[in-house]
GROMACS .gro file of C-alpha atoms in nm:
model
  441
    1MET     CA    1  -4.614   2.484   1.963
    2LYS     CA    2  -4.562   2.493   1.587
    3GLY     CA    3  -4.332   2.758   1.450
    4THR     CA    4  -4.201   2.888   1.782
    5ARG     CA    5  -3.885   2.686   1.843
    6GLY     CA    6  -3.545   2.822   1.749
    7PRO     CA    7  -3.209   2.644   1.722
    8VAL     CA    8  -3.148   2.649   2.098
    9SER     CA    9  -3.480   2.484   2.185
   10ILE     CA   10  -3.435   2.232   1.901
   11SER     CA   11  -3.096   2.136   2.045
   12THR     CA   12  -3.251   2.105   2.390
   13ALA     CA   13  -3.529   1.881   2.259
   14LEU     CA   14  -3.283   1.651   2.081
   15GLN     CA   15  -3.065   1.640   2.392
   16ARG     CA   16  -3.370   1.540   2.595
   17ILE     CA   17  -3.438   1.255   2.352
   18ALA     CA   18  -3.077   1.139   2.389
   19GLU     CA   19  -3.101   1.145   2.770
   20LEU     CA   20  -3.423   0.944   2.773
   21ALA     CA   21  -3.274   0.686   2.537
   22GLU     CA   22  -2.954   0.653   2.737
   23ASN     CA   23  -3.125   0.633   3.078
   24ASP     CA   24  -3.373   0.366   2.967
   25PRO     CA   25  -3.234   0.119   2.707
   26GLY     CA   26  -3.574  -0.052   2.689
   27LEU     CA   27  -3.775   0.264   2.623
   28VAL     CA   28  -3.974   0.262   2.298
   29PHE     CA   29  -4.048   0.609   2.157
   30THR     CA   30  -4.408   0.631   2.035
   31SER     CA   31  -4.436   1.009   2.000
   32LEU     CA   32  -4.155   1.184   1.816
   33ASN     CA   33  -4.302   1.363   1.516
   34HIS     CA   34  -4.375   1.680   1.716
   35ASN     CA   35  -3.997   1.734   1.704
   36LEU     CA   36  -4.016   1.746   1.326
   37THR     CA   37  -4.077   2.119   1.279
   38SER     CA   38  -4.018   2.373   1.005
   39GLU     CA   39  -3.733   2.514   1.216
   40LEU     CA   40  -3.564   2.175   1.234
   41LEU     CA   41  -3.611   2.126   0.858
   42THR     CA   42  -3.451   2.467   0.806
   43LEU     CA   43  -3.146   2.343   0.994
   44ALA     CA   44  -3.156   2.025   0.784
   45TYR     CA   45  -3.163   2.233   0.466
   46LYS     CA   46  -2.864   2.439   0.580
   47ALA     CA   47  -2.669   2.122   0.659
   48THR     CA   48  -2.729   1.971   0.315
   49ARG     CA   49  -2.461   2.022   0.052
   50LYS     CA   50  -2.587   2.281  -0.197
   51SER     CA   51  -2.369   2.158  -0.485
   52ALA     CA   52  -2.513   1.805  -0.471
   53ALA     CA   53  -2.658   1.666  -0.794
   54PRO     CA   54  -3.036   1.698  -0.838
   55GLY     CA   55  -3.267   1.399  -0.823
   56VAL     CA   56  -3.530   1.275  -1.066
   57ASP     CA   57  -3.719   1.607  -1.065
   58GLY     CA   58  -3.410   1.805  -1.172
   59VAL     CA   59  -3.457   2.062  -0.893
   60GLU     CA   60  -3.134   2.182  -0.735
   61LEU     CA   61  -3.116   2.255  -0.363
   62LYS     CA   62  -3.040   2.624  -0.426
   63THR     CA   63  -3.356   2.653  -0.636
   64TYR     CA   64  -3.560   2.478  -0.367
   65GLY     CA   65  -3.428   2.730  -0.113
   66GLU     CA   66  -3.549   3.033  -0.308
   67ASN     CA   67  -3.892   2.992  -0.150
   68LEU     CA   68  -3.772   2.794   0.150
   69THR     CA   69  -4.026   2.885   0.419
   70GLU     CA   70  -4.327   2.804   0.205
   71ASN     CA   71  -4.167   2.489   0.065
   72LEU     CA   72  -4.081   2.354   0.410
   73GLU     CA   73  -4.426   2.430   0.552
   74GLY     CA   74  -4.584   2.237   0.267
   75LEU     CA   75  -4.335   1.952   0.304
   76LEU     CA   76  -4.401   1.929   0.676
   77ASP     CA   77  -4.778   1.922   0.629
   78ARG     CA   78  -4.756   1.642   0.370
   79ALA     CA   79  -4.510   1.441   0.580
   80LYS     CA   80  -4.726   1.446   0.893
   81SER     CA   81  -5.060   1.398   0.720
   82GLY     CA   82  -4.938   1.097   0.524
   83ARG     CA   83  -4.975   1.269   0.186
   84TYR     CA   84  -4.601   1.283   0.121
   85ARG     CA   85  -4.497   1.060  -0.167
   86ALA     CA   86  -4.131   0.966  -0.165
   87PRO     CA   87  -3.999   1.002  -0.522
   88PRO     CA   88  -3.771   0.731  -0.662
   89VAL     CA   89  -3.400   0.792  -0.629
   90LYS     CA   90  -3.198   0.851  -0.943
   91ARG     CA   91  -2.953   0.568  -0.995
   92VAL     CA   92  -2.612   0.668  -1.126
   93GLU     CA   93  -2.294   0.467  -1.143
   94ILE     CA   94  -1.950   0.595  -1.054
   95PRO     CA   95  -1.621   0.421  -1.139
   96LYS     CA   96  -1.458   0.224  -0.858
   97GLY     CA   97  -1.117   0.225  -1.026
   98ASN     CA   98  -1.097  -0.153  -1.074
   99GLY     CA   99  -1.298  -0.154  -1.395
  100LYS     CA  100  -1.626  -0.193  -1.208
  101MET     CA  101  -1.894   0.063  -1.130
  102ARG     CA  102  -2.048   0.153  -0.794
  103PRO     CA  103  -2.423   0.230  -0.801
  104ILE     CA  104  -2.545   0.519  -0.586
  105GLY     CA  105  -2.887   0.673  -0.545
  106ILE     CA  106  -2.957   1.047  -0.563
  107PRO     CA  107  -3.275   1.163  -0.382
  108THR     CA  108  -3.454   1.483  -0.480
  109ALA     CA  109  -3.361   1.805  -0.299
  110GLU     CA  110  -3.684   1.799  -0.096
  111ASP     CA  111  -3.636   1.435  -0.005
  112LYS     CA  112  -3.280   1.503   0.114
  113VAL     CA  113  -3.406   1.773   0.349
  114LEU     CA  114  -3.684   1.556   0.493
  115GLN     CA  115  -3.453   1.255   0.533
  116ARG     CA  116  -3.199   1.469   0.715
  117GLY     CA  117  -3.469   1.608   0.943
  118VAL     CA  118  -3.589   1.259   1.036
  119LYS     CA  119  -3.228   1.149   1.086
  120MET     CA  120  -3.170   1.440   1.325
  121VAL     CA  121  -3.461   1.321   1.541
  122LEU     CA  122  -3.380   0.949   1.533
  123GLU     CA  123  -3.002   0.960   1.561
  124PRO     CA  124  -2.984   1.053   1.934
  125ILE     CA  125  -3.198   0.749   2.020
  126PHE     CA  126  -2.982   0.496   1.843
  127GLU     CA  127  -2.655   0.668   1.937
  128ALA     CA  128  -2.743   0.577   2.295
  129ASP     CA  129  -2.749   0.209   2.190
  130PHE     CA  130  -2.457   0.189   1.948
  131LYS     CA  131  -2.145   0.015   2.076
  132PRO     CA  132  -1.792   0.157   2.096
  133CYS     CA  133  -1.676  -0.081   1.820
  134SER     CA  134  -1.879   0.113   1.558
  135TYR     CA  135  -1.703   0.403   1.383
  136GLY     CA  136  -1.879   0.461   1.050
  137PHE     CA  137  -2.119   0.753   0.989
  138ARG     CA  138  -2.145   0.849   1.354
  139PRO     CA  139  -2.100   1.192   1.517
  140GLY     CA  140  -1.747   1.245   1.643
  141ARG     CA  141  -1.619   0.919   1.496
  142SER     CA  142  -1.419   0.850   1.183
  143LEU     CA  143  -1.236   0.605   0.964
  144HIS     CA  144  -0.908   0.706   1.127
  145GLY     CA  145  -1.057   0.633   1.468
  146ALA     CA  146  -1.127   0.277   1.352
  147LEU     CA  147  -0.774   0.238   1.216
  148ASP     CA  148  -0.626   0.371   1.539
  149ALA     CA  149  -0.839   0.129   1.741
  150LEU     CA  150  -0.722  -0.162   1.526
  151ARG     CA  151  -0.358  -0.063   1.556
  152GLY     CA  152  -0.389  -0.017   1.933
  153THR     CA  153  -0.557  -0.355   1.979
  154LEU     CA  154  -0.295  -0.540   1.774
  155ARG     CA  155  -0.020  -0.360   1.966
  156ASP     CA  156  -0.172  -0.436   2.306
  157TYR     CA  157  -0.235  -0.801   2.220
  158GLY     CA  158   0.108  -0.843   2.068
  159GLY     CA  159  -0.063  -0.959   1.751
  160GLY     CA  160  -0.300  -1.250   1.733
  161TRP     CA  161  -0.557  -1.384   1.490
  162VAL     CA  162  -0.758  -1.148   1.270
  163LEU     CA  163  -1.097  -1.244   1.128
  164GLU     CA  164  -1.135  -1.042   0.808
  165ALA     CA  165  -1.499  -1.033   0.693
  166ASP     CA  166  -1.682  -0.916   0.382
  167ILE     CA  167  -2.062  -0.876   0.366
  168GLN     CA  168  -2.181  -0.944   0.013
  169GLY     CA  169  -2.360  -0.640  -0.134
  170TYR     CA  170  -2.469  -0.522   0.208
  171PHE     CA  171  -2.641  -0.194   0.119
  172ASP     CA  172  -2.827  -0.353  -0.171
  173SER     CA  173  -2.928  -0.671   0.013
  174ILE     CA  174  -3.066  -0.569   0.354
  175PRO     CA  175  -3.422  -0.709   0.366
  176HIS     CA  176  -3.672  -0.430   0.421
  177GLY     CA  177  -3.842  -0.632   0.691
  178VAL     CA  178  -3.518  -0.653   0.888
  179ILE     CA  179  -3.477  -0.275   0.868
  180ARG     CA  180  -3.831  -0.208   0.988
  181GLU     CA  181  -3.807  -0.451   1.280
  182ALA     CA  182  -3.469  -0.313   1.389
  183VAL     CA  183  -3.607   0.043   1.392
  184LYS     CA  184  -3.925  -0.059   1.578
  185ARG     CA  185  -3.725  -0.195   1.870
  186ARG     CA  186  -3.679   0.168   1.970
  187VAL     CA  187  -3.916   0.379   1.759
  188ARG     CA  188  -4.286   0.323   1.689
  189ASP     CA  189  -4.396   0.675   1.607
  190GLY     CA  190  -4.644   0.638   1.322
  191VAL     CA  191  -4.516   0.932   1.116
  192MET     CA  192  -4.151   0.824   1.140
  193ILE     CA  193  -4.221   0.459   1.062
  194ARG     CA  194  -4.443   0.554   0.768
  195LEU     CA  195  -4.178   0.784   0.620
  196ILE     CA  196  -3.906   0.519   0.651
  197GLY     CA  197  -4.138   0.270   0.481
  198LYS     CA  198  -4.201   0.512   0.196
  199TRP     CA  199  -3.829   0.565   0.142
  200LEU     CA  200  -3.765   0.191   0.136
  201ASN     CA  201  -4.044   0.143  -0.119
  202ALA     CA  202  -3.975   0.455  -0.328
  203GLY     CA  203  -3.799   0.265  -0.602
  204VAL     CA  204  -3.496   0.340  -0.817
  205MET     CA  205  -3.506   0.516  -1.153
  206LYS     CA  206  -3.246   0.410  -1.406
  207GLU     CA  207  -3.255   0.511  -1.772
  208GLY     CA  208  -3.615   0.627  -1.741
  209HIS     CA  209  -3.746   0.307  -1.582
  210VAL     CA  210  -3.841   0.267  -1.215
  211GLU     CA  211  -3.762  -0.054  -1.029
  212TYR     CA  212  -3.897  -0.144  -0.687
  213PRO     CA  213  -3.648  -0.372  -0.510
  214GLU     CA  214  -3.763  -0.549  -0.196
  215GLU     CA  215  -3.416  -0.535  -0.045
  216GLY     CA  216  -3.155  -0.272   0.024
  217THR     CA  217  -3.124   0.092   0.115
  218PRO     CA  218  -2.982   0.306  -0.169
  219GLN     CA  219  -2.628   0.428  -0.121
  220GLY     CA  220  -2.647   0.806  -0.137
  221GLY     CA  221  -2.964   0.848   0.067
  222VAL     CA  222  -2.918   1.076   0.369
  223ILE     CA  223  -3.086   0.836   0.609
  224SER     CA  224  -2.935   0.518   0.462
  225PRO     CA  225  -2.616   0.516   0.675
  226LEU     CA  226  -2.820   0.543   0.995
  227LEU     CA  227  -3.054   0.260   0.889
  228SER     CA  228  -2.760   0.039   0.791
  229ASN     CA  229  -2.592   0.105   1.126
  230ILE     CA  230  -2.914   0.021   1.312
  231VAL     CA  231  -2.931  -0.316   1.137
  232LEU     CA  232  -2.563  -0.405   1.188
  233HIS     CA  233  -2.590  -0.301   1.552
  234GLU     CA  234  -2.847  -0.576   1.601
  235VAL     CA  235  -2.698  -0.833   1.366
  236LEU     CA  236  -2.337  -0.796   1.479
  237ASP     CA  237  -2.243  -0.542   1.746
  238ALA     CA  238  -2.496  -0.619   2.021
  239TRP     CA  239  -2.463  -0.993   1.955
  240TRP     CA  240  -2.086  -0.967   1.986
  241TYR     CA  241  -2.093  -0.783   2.319
  242ASP     CA  242  -2.390  -0.961   2.479
  243VAL     CA  243  -2.354  -1.318   2.352
  244VAL     CA  244  -2.015  -1.393   2.200
  245LYS     CA  245  -1.753  -1.200   2.396
  246PRO     CA  246  -1.858  -1.329   2.742
  247ARG     CA  247  -1.806  -1.688   2.619
  248LEU     CA  248  -1.454  -1.642   2.484
  249LYS     CA  249  -1.146  -1.782   2.656
  250GLY     CA  250  -0.916  -1.495   2.564
  251GLU     CA  251  -0.941  -1.127   2.483
  252ALA     CA  252  -1.091  -1.013   2.154
  253GLU     CA  253  -1.211  -0.690   1.995
  254LEU     CA  254  -1.447  -0.606   1.711
  255ILE     CA  255  -1.376  -0.296   1.499
  256ARG     CA  256  -1.643  -0.196   1.247
  257TYR     CA  257  -1.672   0.093   1.003
  258ALA     CA  258  -2.011   0.081   0.826
  259ASP     CA  259  -2.020  -0.265   0.661
  260ASP     CA  260  -1.643  -0.325   0.687
  261PHE     CA  261  -1.525  -0.501   1.000
  262VAL     CA  262  -1.248  -0.712   1.148
  263ILE     CA  263  -1.225  -0.903   1.476
  264VAL     CA  264  -0.891  -0.944   1.657
  265PHE     CA  265  -0.845  -1.249   1.884
  266LYS     CA  266  -0.570  -1.344   2.125
  267ASP     CA  267  -0.677  -1.709   2.126
  268GLU     CA  268  -0.671  -1.912   1.805
  269GLY     CA  269  -0.949  -2.144   1.928
  270ASP     CA  270  -1.181  -1.847   1.989
  271ALA     CA  271  -1.106  -1.716   1.642
  272ARG     CA  272  -1.188  -2.046   1.473
  273ARG     CA  273  -1.515  -2.092   1.662
  274VAL     CA  274  -1.639  -1.742   1.576
  275HIS     CA  275  -1.524  -1.786   1.216
  276GLU     CA  276  -1.746  -2.092   1.195
  277VAL     CA  277  -2.059  -1.941   1.352
  278LEU     CA  278  -2.043  -1.590   1.202
  279PRO     CA  279  -2.193  -1.677   0.859
  280LYS     CA  280  -2.488  -1.845   1.030
  281ARG     CA  281  -2.557  -1.530   1.228
  282PHE     CA  282  -2.577  -1.321   0.911
  283GLN     CA  283  -2.786  -1.582   0.728
  284ALA     CA  284  -3.049  -1.556   1.003
  285TYR     CA  285  -3.108  -1.196   0.889
  286GLY     CA  286  -3.105  -1.263   0.517
  287LEU     CA  287  -2.746  -1.147   0.474
  288SER     CA  288  -2.440  -1.340   0.361
  289LEU     CA  289  -2.063  -1.323   0.404
  290HIS     CA  290  -1.839  -1.370   0.103
  291PRO     CA  291  -1.697  -1.724   0.146
  292GLU     CA  292  -1.358  -1.639  -0.007
  293LYS     CA  293  -1.310  -1.287   0.130
  294THR     CA  294  -1.409  -1.384   0.485
  295LYS     CA  295  -1.103  -1.553   0.628
  296LEU     CA  296  -0.884  -1.599   0.932
  297ILE     CA  297  -0.544  -1.427   0.925
  298ARG     CA  298  -0.243  -1.531   1.132
  299PHE     CA  299  -0.095  -1.208   1.267
  300ILE     CA  300   0.138  -1.320   1.547
  301HIS     CA  301   0.414  -1.095   1.679
  302PRO     CA  302   0.739  -1.198   1.499
  303TRP     CA  303   0.909  -1.258   1.834
  304LYS     CA  304   0.645  -1.518   1.923
  305GLY     CA  305   0.667  -1.725   1.607
  306LYS     CA  306   0.805  -1.747   1.257
  307LYS     CA  307   0.745  -1.410   1.093
  308GLU     CA  308   0.731  -1.566   0.746
  309GLU     CA  309   0.415  -1.752   0.848
  310ASN     CA  310   0.230  -1.426   0.914
  311GLU     CA  311  -0.015  -1.289   0.661
  312THR     CA  312  -0.112  -0.933   0.579
  313PHE     CA  313  -0.470  -0.811   0.560
  314ASP     CA  314  -0.656  -0.511   0.420
  315PHE     CA  315  -0.895  -0.294   0.618
  316LEU     CA  316  -1.040   0.043   0.514
  317GLY     CA  317  -0.801   0.087   0.225
  318PHE     CA  318  -0.480   0.002   0.415
  319THR     CA  319  -0.268  -0.312   0.413
  320HIS     CA  320  -0.164  -0.404   0.769
  321PHE     CA  321   0.159  -0.590   0.841
  322TRP     CA  322   0.441  -0.635   1.092
  323GLY     CA  323   0.737  -0.414   1.006
  324GLN     CA  324   1.067  -0.336   1.168
  325THR     CA  325   1.133  -0.006   1.341
  326ARG     CA  326   1.451   0.200   1.324
  327LYS     CA  327   1.562   0.040   1.648
  328LYS     CA  328   1.520  -0.308   1.495
  329GLY     CA  329   1.206  -0.379   1.692
  330TRP     CA  330   0.868  -0.476   1.548
  331ALA     CA  331   0.555  -0.265   1.509
  332VAL     CA  332   0.217  -0.288   1.339
  333LYS     CA  333   0.232  -0.080   1.024
  334ALA     CA  334  -0.019   0.013   0.757
  335THR     CA  335   0.038   0.128   0.403
  336VAL     CA  336  -0.218   0.234   0.145
  337SER     CA  337  -0.337  -0.080  -0.030
  338LYS     CA  338  -0.262  -0.121  -0.400
  339GLY     CA  339  -0.630  -0.141  -0.478
  340ARG     CA  340  -0.714   0.180  -0.292
  341PHE     CA  341  -0.426   0.365  -0.456
  342ALA     CA  342  -0.533   0.251  -0.803
  343ARG     CA  343  -0.899   0.338  -0.746
  344SER     CA  344  -0.820   0.685  -0.612
  345LEU     CA  345  -0.590   0.759  -0.903
  346LYS     CA  346  -0.840   0.623  -1.156
  347LYS     CA  347  -1.115   0.849  -1.020
  348ILE     CA  348  -0.885   1.148  -1.062
  349GLU     CA  349  -0.799   1.049  -1.418
  350VAL     CA  350  -1.164   0.998  -1.515
  351TRP     CA  351  -1.243   1.339  -1.371
  352CYS     CA  352  -0.955   1.504  -1.559
  353LYS     CA  353  -1.069   1.350  -1.886
  354LYS     CA  354  -1.431   1.453  -1.835
  355ASN     CA  355  -1.348   1.811  -1.732
  356ARG     CA  356  -1.048   1.880  -1.956
  357HIS     CA  357  -1.230   2.154  -2.152
  358ALA     CA  358  -1.335   2.350  -1.841
  359PRO     CA  359  -1.137   2.668  -1.755
  360ILE     CA  360  -0.805   2.571  -1.602
  361SER     CA  361  -0.863   2.786  -1.293
  362LYS     CA  362  -1.189   2.603  -1.228
  363GLN     CA  363  -1.022   2.266  -1.283
  364HIS     CA  364  -0.745   2.363  -1.045
  365LYS     CA  365  -0.986   2.454  -0.767
  366SER     CA  366  -1.184   2.129  -0.794
  367LEU     CA  367  -0.879   1.908  -0.843
  368SER     CA  368  -0.704   2.062  -0.543
  369ARG     CA  369  -1.007   1.983  -0.330
  370LYS     CA  370  -1.007   1.623  -0.450
  371VAL     CA  371  -0.634   1.581  -0.386
  372ARG     CA  372  -0.669   1.717  -0.032
  373GLY     CA  373  -0.951   1.469   0.026
  374VAL     CA  374  -0.721   1.184  -0.075
  375TYR     CA  375  -0.447   1.316   0.155
  376ASN     CA  376  -0.698   1.327   0.441
  377HIS     CA  377  -0.767   0.957   0.383
  378MET     CA  378  -0.424   0.826   0.286
  379GLY     CA  379  -0.216   1.065   0.495
  380ARG     CA  380  -0.130   0.836   0.785
  381PRO     CA  381   0.221   0.794   0.930
  382GLY     CA  382   0.444   0.574   0.717
  383ASN     CA  383   0.283   0.669   0.387
  384SER     CA  384   0.495   0.966   0.278
  385ILE     CA  385   0.640   0.782  -0.023
  386VAL     CA  386   0.295   0.666  -0.134
  387LEU     CA  387   0.157   1.020  -0.108
  388GLY     CA  388   0.451   1.156  -0.305
  389ASN     CA  389   0.391   0.901  -0.578
  390PHE     CA  390   0.021   0.988  -0.586
  391TYR     CA  391   0.102   1.360  -0.613
  392HIS     CA  392   0.329   1.310  -0.914
  393GLN     CA  393   0.089   1.069  -1.082
  394VAL     CA  394  -0.197   1.319  -1.050
  395LYS     CA  395   0.019   1.592  -1.203
  396ARG     CA  396   0.104   1.371  -1.499
  397ARG     CA  397  -0.258   1.276  -1.563
  398TRP     CA  398  -0.387   1.630  -1.536
  399LEU     CA  399  -0.118   1.753  -1.771
  400PHE     CA  400  -0.186   1.468  -2.014
  401TRP     CA  401  -0.556   1.551  -2.050
  402LEU     CA  402  -0.495   1.924  -2.070
  403ARG     CA  403  -0.261   1.865  -2.364
  404ARG     CA  404  -0.537   1.664  -2.532
  405ARG     CA  405  -0.758   1.974  -2.545
  406SER     CA  406  -0.585   2.077  -2.865
  407ASN     CA  407  -0.335   1.920  -3.102
  408ARG     CA  408  -0.217   2.259  -3.223
  409SER     CA  409   0.001   2.335  -2.921
  410LYS     CA  410   0.368   2.369  -3.015
  411LEU     CA  411   0.484   2.393  -2.655
  412THR     CA  412   0.710   2.117  -2.535
  413TRP     CA  413   0.612   1.897  -2.242
  414GLU     CA  414   0.868   2.075  -2.025
  415ARG     CA  415   0.737   2.424  -2.113
  416VAL     CA  416   0.375   2.328  -2.046
  417THR     CA  417   0.470   2.162  -1.717
  418GLU     CA  418   0.664   2.466  -1.599
  419TRP     CA  419   0.383   2.708  -1.688
  420LEU     CA  420   0.099   2.499  -1.545
  421PHE     CA  421   0.243   2.409  -1.207
  422ASN     CA  422   0.401   2.747  -1.145
  423ARG     CA  423   0.067   2.919  -1.196
  424PHE     CA  424  -0.164   2.644  -1.069
  425PRO     CA  425   0.029   2.436  -0.813
  426LEU     CA  426  -0.146   2.136  -0.663
  427PRO     CA  427  -0.143   2.082  -0.285
  428PRO     CA  428   0.182   1.907  -0.188
  429PRO     CA  429   0.169   1.569  -0.011
  430ARG     CA  430   0.124   1.581   0.364
  431ILE     CA  431   0.063   1.347   0.654
  432ALA     CA  432  -0.280   1.468   0.763
  433VAL     CA  433  -0.333   1.228   1.052
  434ARG     CA  434  -0.128   1.148   1.359
  435TYR     CA  435  -0.168   0.840   1.570
  436ARG     CA  436  -0.429   0.873   1.839
  437SER     CA  437  -0.523   0.638   2.122
  438ALA     CA  438  -0.816   0.404   2.069
  439ALA     CA  439  -0.981   0.559   2.372
  440ASN     CA  440  -1.014   0.890   2.189
  441PRO     CA  441  -1.149   0.807   1.843
   0.00000   0.00000   0.00000
């Protein structure tokens, strides 16, 4: 009954959905929108980052929350009656660090809340289907879980052949029809399907003009990661487990994080056959693999062959290679890739330049948060020197842009450095992640 369910009953309802989905893989859900309540949208609002940039209407989430109950009741009524009109997302571009820009879409505050509410209802259904190879944007899973799984597989296989793949412009090129059909395999609730269709067709506003692409799901949308995972589950994951893997001669494992994935093979023949058929699989869904970035890597244990014939490969910002241990043995190691290091440092420098006139205490708080975020990503065993280098480079860039605030300063570089980092020290480098088993991602 509307307006009577609290957090406990909402959790129970979502758990019930998850149980039904897991117990019956062929079940199609035709009635779900009764789970979309004002109480659930309240939870969605609370889970949405309040400092996020506003969308095309300029309304911040804090402002939207000033009259939250009334706003959510109106939003719910429009969503279920079909009168909700999904506003276009605001397209902004952020630097990637390699001279290029990454486009992202920013929904309005109200749209973020509704998307999160729909995601909360749909996620338990598709989580029951998703395969263990998938690590990106899933509850209880992470980038480091994917890296641990890759390291464990290479260790257990004693190396092998690695198929490194790159999907060209995945988020911007998924055909809308493919998204709708993938969702409908499990969900045919009219309200949910209609809302997803409206978000796909909402358009993108850039420099005052609205474009209506027929492909893609905007990066930045709350529901976009779930939709992209649903599509890649069908295109890649389920196909791998149900069709490909049973036909292989040797062992092989797929590890995927969002649209980044690698496949590790014990048998070279298996690797070459999959390498040949994989582009055709993606083409059948209107997607394409980059012909130069999708390649087969020889990654044999140095004791089994000539180590100089091995290649390195990059995955999730780390370069993977065979390296010697202190006891003169061999182990799979991973160091932060040069590209990832440069991009992370460039983002920091751009931020320092843009915010150099803000109060130093405010800069320090934000910059410390950003540096910790980088440590949480880069801080894997074997990367202490890289982290130390990053720490010192960030200090130099912050100091450089602070000194550019005024040309009248007579303080020497040494005096400014001593004052700044004694009063506003940045977080020191730290290894934030320890190796975990692939069984516990």
